mmCIF file of C-alpha atoms in Angstrom:
data_model
loop_
_atom_site.group_PDB
_atom_site.id
_atom_site.type_symbol
_atom_site.label_atom_id
_atom_site.label_comp_id
_atom_site.label_asym_id
_atom_site.label_seq_id
_atom_site.Cartn_x
_atom_site.Cartn_y
_atom_site.Cartn_z
ATOM 1 C CA ALA Z 136 0.000 0.000 0.000
ATOM 2 C CA GLN Z 137 1.071 3.543 -0.595
ATOM 3 C CA SER Z 138 2.398 5.524 2.323
ATOM 4 C CA VAL Z 139 4.073 8.831 2.998
ATOM 5 C CA THR Z 140 6.541 9.491 5.788
ATOM 6 C CA GLN Z 141 7.495 12.887 7.080
ATOM 7 C CA PRO Z 142 10.228 12.140 9.621
ATOM 8 C CA ASP Z 143 10.280 15.568 11.222
ATOM 9 C CA ILE Z 144 7.268 16.420 13.357
ATOM 10 C CA HIS Z 145 8.509 19.879 14.286
ATOM 11 C CA ILE Z 146 11.243 22.082 12.839
ATOM 12 C CA THR Z 147 12.416 25.457 14.091
ATOM 13 C CA VAL Z 148 14.474 27.820 11.976
ATOM 14 C CA SER Z 149 15.551 31.428 12.162
ATOM 15 C CA GLU Z 150 14.139 33.911 9.702
ATOM 16 C CA GLY Z 151 16.419 34.130 6.684
ATOM 17 C CA ALA Z 152 17.811 30.644 7.159
ATOM 18 C CA SER Z 153 17.401 27.915 4.585
ATOM 19 C CA LEU Z 154 14.818 25.183 5.007
ATOM 20 C CA GLU Z 155 14.470 21.570 3.972
ATOM 21 C CA LEU Z 156 11.462 19.455 4.897
ATOM 22 C CA ARG Z 157 11.786 15.739 4.288
ATOM 23 C CA CYS Z 158 9.274 13.458 2.630
ATOM 24 C CA ASN Z 159 9.644 9.786 1.755
ATOM 25 C CA TYR Z 160 7.051 7.748 -0.053
ATOM 26 C CA SER Z 161 6.421 4.083 -0.554
ATOM 27 C CA TYR Z 162 5.131 3.069 -3.949
ATOM 28 C CA GLY Z 163 6.477 0.836 -6.688
ATOM 29 C CA ALA Z 164 5.930 3.034 -9.705
ATOM 30 C CA THR Z 165 6.444 6.747 -10.137
ATOM 31 C CA PRO Z 166 3.833 8.424 -8.010
ATOM 32 C CA TYR Z 167 2.247 11.831 -8.292
ATOM 33 C CA LEU Z 168 3.666 13.952 -5.487
ATOM 34 C CA PHE Z 169 2.416 17.091 -3.797
ATOM 35 C CA TRP Z 170 3.301 19.523 -1.051
ATOM 36 C CA TYR Z 171 0.547 21.428 0.761
ATOM 37 C CA VAL Z 172 0.741 24.106 3.428
ATOM 38 C CA GLN Z 173 -1.830 24.668 6.159
ATOM 39 C CA SER Z 174 -1.909 27.841 8.226
ATOM 40 C CA PRO Z 175 -3.765 27.758 11.557
ATOM 41 C CA GLY Z 176 -7.510 27.551 11.075
ATOM 42 C CA GLN Z 177 -7.177 27.355 7.318
ATOM 43 C CA GLY Z 178 -7.584 24.738 4.668
ATOM 44 C CA LEU Z 179 -4.679 23.301 2.734
ATOM 45 C CA GLN Z 180 -3.043 25.262 -0.042
ATOM 46 C CA LEU Z 181 -1.109 23.591 -2.845
ATOM 47 C CA LEU Z 182 2.556 24.650 -2.935
ATOM 48 C CA LEU Z 183 3.765 22.491 -5.805
ATOM 49 C CA LYS Z 184 3.357 19.144 -7.508
ATOM 50 C CA TYR Z 185 5.412 16.630 -9.468
ATOM 51 C CA PHE Z 186 4.002 14.383 -12.153
ATOM 52 C CA SER Z 187 6.873 13.776 -14.557
ATOM 53 C CA GLY Z 188 9.759 15.472 -16.333
ATOM 54 C CA ASP Z 189 12.228 17.756 -14.591
ATOM 55 C CA THR Z 190 12.809 16.400 -11.124
ATOM 56 C CA LEU Z 191 13.234 19.868 -9.635
ATOM 57 C CA VAL Z 192 9.899 21.640 -9.456
ATOM 58 C CA GLN Z 193 9.190 25.208 -8.539
ATOM 59 C CA GLY Z 194 6.178 26.245 -6.544
ATOM 60 C CA ILE Z 195 4.570 29.275 -5.041
ATOM 61 C CA LYS Z 196 6.029 31.445 -2.281
ATOM 62 C CA GLY Z 197 9.605 30.636 -3.334
ATOM 63 C CA PHE Z 198 9.424 26.926 -2.525
ATOM 64 C CA GLU Z 199 10.922 24.159 -4.602
ATOM 65 C CA ALA Z 200 11.084 20.383 -4.282
ATOM 66 C CA GLU Z 201 13.264 17.694 -5.788
ATOM 67 C CA PHE Z 202 12.079 14.235 -6.728
ATOM 68 C CA LYS Z 203 14.739 11.560 -6.170
ATOM 69 C CA ARG Z 204 13.573 8.177 -7.336
ATOM 70 C CA SER Z 205 16.599 6.347 -5.934
ATOM 71 C CA GLN Z 206 15.817 7.642 -2.453
ATOM 72 C CA SER Z 207 12.006 7.608 -2.781
ATOM 73 C CA SER Z 208 12.078 11.180 -1.601
ATOM 74 C CA PHE Z 209 10.436 14.475 -2.462
ATOM 75 C CA ASN Z 210 11.972 17.040 -0.134
ATOM 76 C CA LEU Z 211 10.729 20.601 0.055
ATOM 77 C CA ARG Z 212 13.230 23.464 0.176
ATOM 78 C CA LYS Z 213 13.351 27.200 0.509
ATOM 79 C CA PRO Z 214 16.587 29.200 0.458
ATOM 80 C CA SER Z 215 15.464 31.921 2.871
ATOM 81 C CA VAL Z 216 12.541 31.482 5.244
ATOM 82 C CA HIS Z 217 10.191 34.315 6.134
ATOM 83 C CA TRP Z 218 8.237 34.576 9.379
ATOM 84 C CA SER Z 219 5.031 34.154 7.383
ATOM 85 C CA ASP Z 220 6.146 30.655 6.359
ATOM 86 C CA ALA Z 221 5.349 29.367 9.842
ATOM 87 C CA ALA Z 222 2.668 26.730 9.255
ATOM 88 C CA GLU Z 223 2.162 22.994 8.910
ATOM 89 C CA TYR Z 224 3.430 21.327 5.767
ATOM 90 C CA PHE Z 225 2.036 18.123 4.321
ATOM 91 C CA CYS Z 226 3.511 15.867 1.686
ATOM 92 C CA ALA Z 227 1.008 13.786 -0.277
ATOM 93 C CA VAL Z 228 1.072 11.100 -2.936
ATOM 94 C CA ALA Z 229 -1.429 9.833 -5.470
ATOM 95 C CA ARG Z 230 -1.100 6.483 -7.136
ATOM 96 C CA SER Z 231 -2.343 7.645 -10.496
ATOM 97 C CA TYR Z 232 -3.721 10.633 -12.285
ATOM 98 C CA ASN Z 233 -7.161 9.105 -12.474
ATOM 99 C CA THR Z 234 -7.327 7.727 -8.971
ATOM 100 C CA ASP Z 235 -7.370 11.241 -7.521
ATOM 101 C CA LYS Z 236 -7.159 9.975 -3.951
ATOM 102 C CA LEU Z 237 -4.359 11.662 -2.023
ATOM 103 C CA ILE Z 238 -2.471 9.915 0.770
ATOM 104 C CA PHE Z 239 -1.043 12.462 3.178
ATOM 105 C CA GLY Z 240 1.894 12.320 5.528
ATOM 106 C CA THR Z 241 1.505 13.298 9.159
ATOM 107 C CA GLY Z 242 2.869 16.770 8.558
ATOM 108 C CA THR Z 243 5.790 18.897 9.725
ATOM 109 C CA ARG Z 244 5.147 21.952 11.837
ATOM 110 C CA LEU Z 245 7.480 24.814 10.973
ATOM 111 C CA GLN Z 246 8.256 27.461 13.531
ATOM 112 C CA VAL Z 247 10.209 30.573 12.494
ATOM 113 C CA PHE Z 248 12.118 32.711 14.965
ATOM 114 C CA PRO Z 249 12.962 36.348 14.187
ATOM 115 C CA GLU M 249 -13.639 32.600 -8.362
ATOM 116 C CA ALA M 250 -15.190 31.744 -5.033
ATOM 117 C CA GLY M 251 -13.481 29.007 -3.064
ATOM 118 C CA VAL M 252 -14.851 25.913 -1.411
ATOM 119 C CA ALA M 253 -17.341 26.959 1.248
ATOM 120 C CA GLN M 254 -17.866 24.967 4.416
ATOM 121 C CA SER M 255 -20.106 25.460 7.414
ATOM 122 C CA PRO M 256 -20.172 25.609 10.299
ATOM 123 C CA ARG M 257 -16.570 26.536 11.147
ATOM 124 C CA TYR M 258 -16.807 25.056 14.639
ATOM 125 C CA LYS M 259 -19.127 22.620 16.347
ATOM 126 C CA ILE M 260 -19.144 21.195 19.861
ATOM 127 C CA ILE M 261 -21.488 18.318 20.633
ATOM 128 C CA GLU M 262 -21.861 15.650 23.247
ATOM 129 C CA LYS M 263 -21.113 12.039 22.416
ATOM 130 C CA ARG M 264 -24.042 10.137 20.967
ATOM 131 C CA GLN M 265 -25.495 13.305 19.473
ATOM 132 C CA SER M 266 -25.743 13.819 15.730
ATOM 133 C CA VAL M 267 -24.092 16.512 13.633
ATOM 134 C CA ALA M 268 -24.050 17.597 9.995
ATOM 135 C CA PHE M 269 -21.518 19.510 7.949
ATOM 136 C CA TRP M 270 -22.133 21.285 4.690
ATOM 137 C CA CYS M 271 -19.848 21.896 1.730
ATOM 138 C CA ASN M 272 -20.330 23.904 -1.450
ATOM 139 C CA PRO M 273 -17.497 23.262 -3.922
ATOM 140 C CA ILE M 274 -16.186 25.610 -6.559
ATOM 141 C CA SER M 275 -18.800 26.192 -9.225
ATOM 142 C CA GLY M 276 -18.567 23.594 -11.957
ATOM 143 C CA HIS M 277 -16.334 21.212 -10.029
ATOM 144 C CA ALA M 278 -17.710 17.741 -10.565
ATOM 145 C CA THR M 279 -15.501 15.884 -8.092
ATOM 146 C CA LEU M 280 -15.882 16.468 -4.377
ATOM 147 C CA TYR M 281 -14.042 14.928 -1.425
ATOM 148 C CA TRP M 282 -14.511 14.801 2.323
ATOM 149 C CA TYR M 283 -11.371 14.339 4.403
ATOM 150 C CA GLN M 284 -11.013 13.833 8.146
ATOM 151 C CA GLN M 285 -7.996 15.400 9.834
ATOM 152 C CA ILE M 286 -7.391 14.266 13.400
ATOM 153 C CA LEU M 287 -5.068 16.443 15.447
ATOM 154 C CA GLY M 288 -1.448 15.551 14.740
ATOM 155 C CA GLN M 289 -2.269 13.554 11.636
ATOM 156 C CA GLY M 290 -2.572 14.185 7.945
ATOM 157 C CA PRO M 291 -5.973 14.315 6.274
ATOM 158 C CA LYS M 292 -7.582 10.966 5.517
ATOM 159 C CA LEU M 293 -10.105 10.482 2.727
ATOM 160 C CA LEU M 294 -13.609 9.602 3.884
ATOM 161 C CA ILE M 295 -15.563 9.755 0.643
ATOM 162 C CA GLN M 296 -15.244 10.887 -2.973
ATOM 163 C CA PHE M 297 -18.127 11.958 -5.208
ATOM 164 C CA GLN M 298 -18.213 12.377 -8.956
ATOM 165 C CA ASN M 299 -21.277 14.533 -9.600
ATOM 166 C CA ASN M 300 -23.931 12.888 -7.398
ATOM 167 C CA GLY M 301 -22.389 9.408 -7.457
ATOM 168 C CA VAL M 302 -20.025 7.871 -4.917
ATOM 169 C CA VAL M 303 -16.636 6.918 -6.350
ATOM 170 C CA ASP M 304 -14.879 5.779 -3.176
ATOM 171 C CA ASP M 305 -16.299 5.402 0.335
ATOM 172 C CA SER M 306 -14.083 2.573 1.474
ATOM 173 C CA GLN M 307 -12.744 4.566 4.451
ATOM 174 C CA LEU M 308 -16.125 5.894 5.583
ATOM 175 C CA PRO M 309 -17.370 4.331 8.872
ATOM 176 C CA LYS M 310 -20.775 3.585 7.459
ATOM 177 C CA ASP M 311 -22.301 2.531 10.751
ATOM 178 C CA ARG M 312 -22.249 6.156 11.874
ATOM 179 C CA PHE M 313 -21.165 8.352 8.959
ATOM 180 C CA SER M 314 -23.214 9.182 5.910
ATOM 181 C CA ALA M 315 -22.771 11.632 3.071
ATOM 182 C CA GLU M 316 -24.810 12.765 0.143
ATOM 183 C CA ARG M 317 -24.550 15.023 -2.860
ATOM 184 C CA LEU M 318 -28.059 14.800 -4.233
ATOM 185 C CA LYS M 319 -27.908 17.372 -7.026
ATOM 186 C CA GLY M 320 -24.226 17.006 -7.781
ATOM 187 C CA VAL M 321 -23.382 20.388 -6.309
ATOM 188 C CA ASP M 322 -23.239 20.866 -2.548
ATOM 189 C CA SER M 323 -22.753 18.014 -0.139
ATOM 190 C CA THR M 324 -23.618 17.101 3.428
ATOM 191 C CA LEU M 325 -21.633 14.849 5.753
ATOM 192 C CA LYS M 326 -23.454 13.492 8.805
ATOM 193 C CA ILE M 327 -22.319 11.677 11.917
ATOM 194 C CA GLN M 328 -24.890 9.842 14.003
ATOM 195 C CA PRO M 329 -24.168 9.015 16.773
ATOM 196 C CA ALA M 330 -20.892 10.817 17.382
ATOM 197 C CA LYS M 331 -18.058 9.309 19.372
ATOM 198 C CA LEU M 332 -15.189 11.020 21.160
ATOM 199 C CA GLU M 333 -12.753 9.796 18.505
ATOM 200 C CA ASP M 334 -14.688 11.702 15.836
ATOM 201 C CA SER M 335 -13.191 14.939 17.147
ATOM 202 C CA ALA M 336 -11.330 16.280 14.131
ATOM 203 C CA VAL M 337 -11.344 18.840 11.365
ATOM 204 C CA TYR M 338 -13.518 17.820 8.442
ATOM 205 C CA LEU M 339 -12.204 19.182 5.173
ATOM 206 C CA CYS M 340 -14.031 19.411 1.899
ATOM 207 C CA ALA M 341 -12.142 19.655 -1.383
ATOM 208 C CA SER M 342 -12.989 19.710 -5.065
ATOM 209 C CA ILE M 343 -11.389 19.390 -8.478
ATOM 210 C CA PRO M 344 -12.964 20.166 -11.861
ATOM 211 C CA VAL M 345 -13.497 16.547 -12.869
ATOM 212 C CA GLN M 346 -12.195 13.088 -12.035
ATOM 213 C CA GLY M 347 -8.778 12.715 -13.585
ATOM 214 C CA ALA M 348 -7.967 16.409 -13.194
ATOM 215 C CA LEU M 349 -5.540 15.874 -10.374
ATOM 216 C CA GLY M 350 -3.061 18.149 -12.118
ATOM 217 C CA TYR M 351 -5.106 21.091 -10.986
ATOM 218 C CA GLY M 352 -4.580 20.145 -7.378
ATOM 219 C CA TYR M 353 -7.360 20.021 -4.869
ATOM 220 C CA THR M 354 -8.987 23.229 -3.671
ATOM 221 C CA PHE M 355 -9.737 22.819 0.019
ATOM 222 C CA GLY M 356 -12.267 24.589 2.166
ATOM 223 C CA SER M 357 -11.301 25.977 5.572
ATOM 224 C CA GLY M 358 -12.839 23.000 7.313
ATOM 225 C CA THR M 359 -15.230 22.349 10.175
ATOM 226 C CA ARG M 360 -13.621 21.698 13.532
ATOM 227 C CA LEU M 361 -15.701 19.180 15.485
ATOM 228 C CA THR M 362 -15.220 18.633 19.189
ATOM 229 C CA VAL M 363 -17.086 15.743 20.796
ATOM 230 C CA VAL M 364 -17.277 15.923 24.595
#
């Protein structure tokens, strides 16, 4: 069965520092991969997605993620974090384009210090 | 365009009571989802609709949960009777049509249910 692992429950960084949030997935074929962000009391907002092609994908708010098949990973990065990036981040995987069902990881809570 | 609307935003009920949540997806979106997000966990799919038909309800606890989308537009999720472990945020999401995953889901702000 598909699964998504986000090893870091909570990460704290200083404003202006770089950020990397880890995501590992379990699935035999190439999955469809997503990163969502959830601010307190809000729904989830799509940051970026990977379906095929270039393994480095750019998203909104200056985020990027790299798909590494050999490591079954899809880590999210940002070169310089802003205080407004404090939120919960979820990695998700879909088995196929037509299945539509997303399997989410447990999330990583990002705290940003000034 | 207007987003996915959900109501109420918050609900507190006693165990064994019933509760209903409402969702109005983005206009024209044929596919609608209900997800349950328990504190400290990622969202988990409860049910998926394509227009007014159920595509996947394999994770829906059918002894107490029910959902409908009678006219293929808005949807209602009901819990009867509620248990303490049903305390969670219930998220509604939609995409234009099944197979349009490339658009990404649009989520509503959710309904936070507390069962006491």
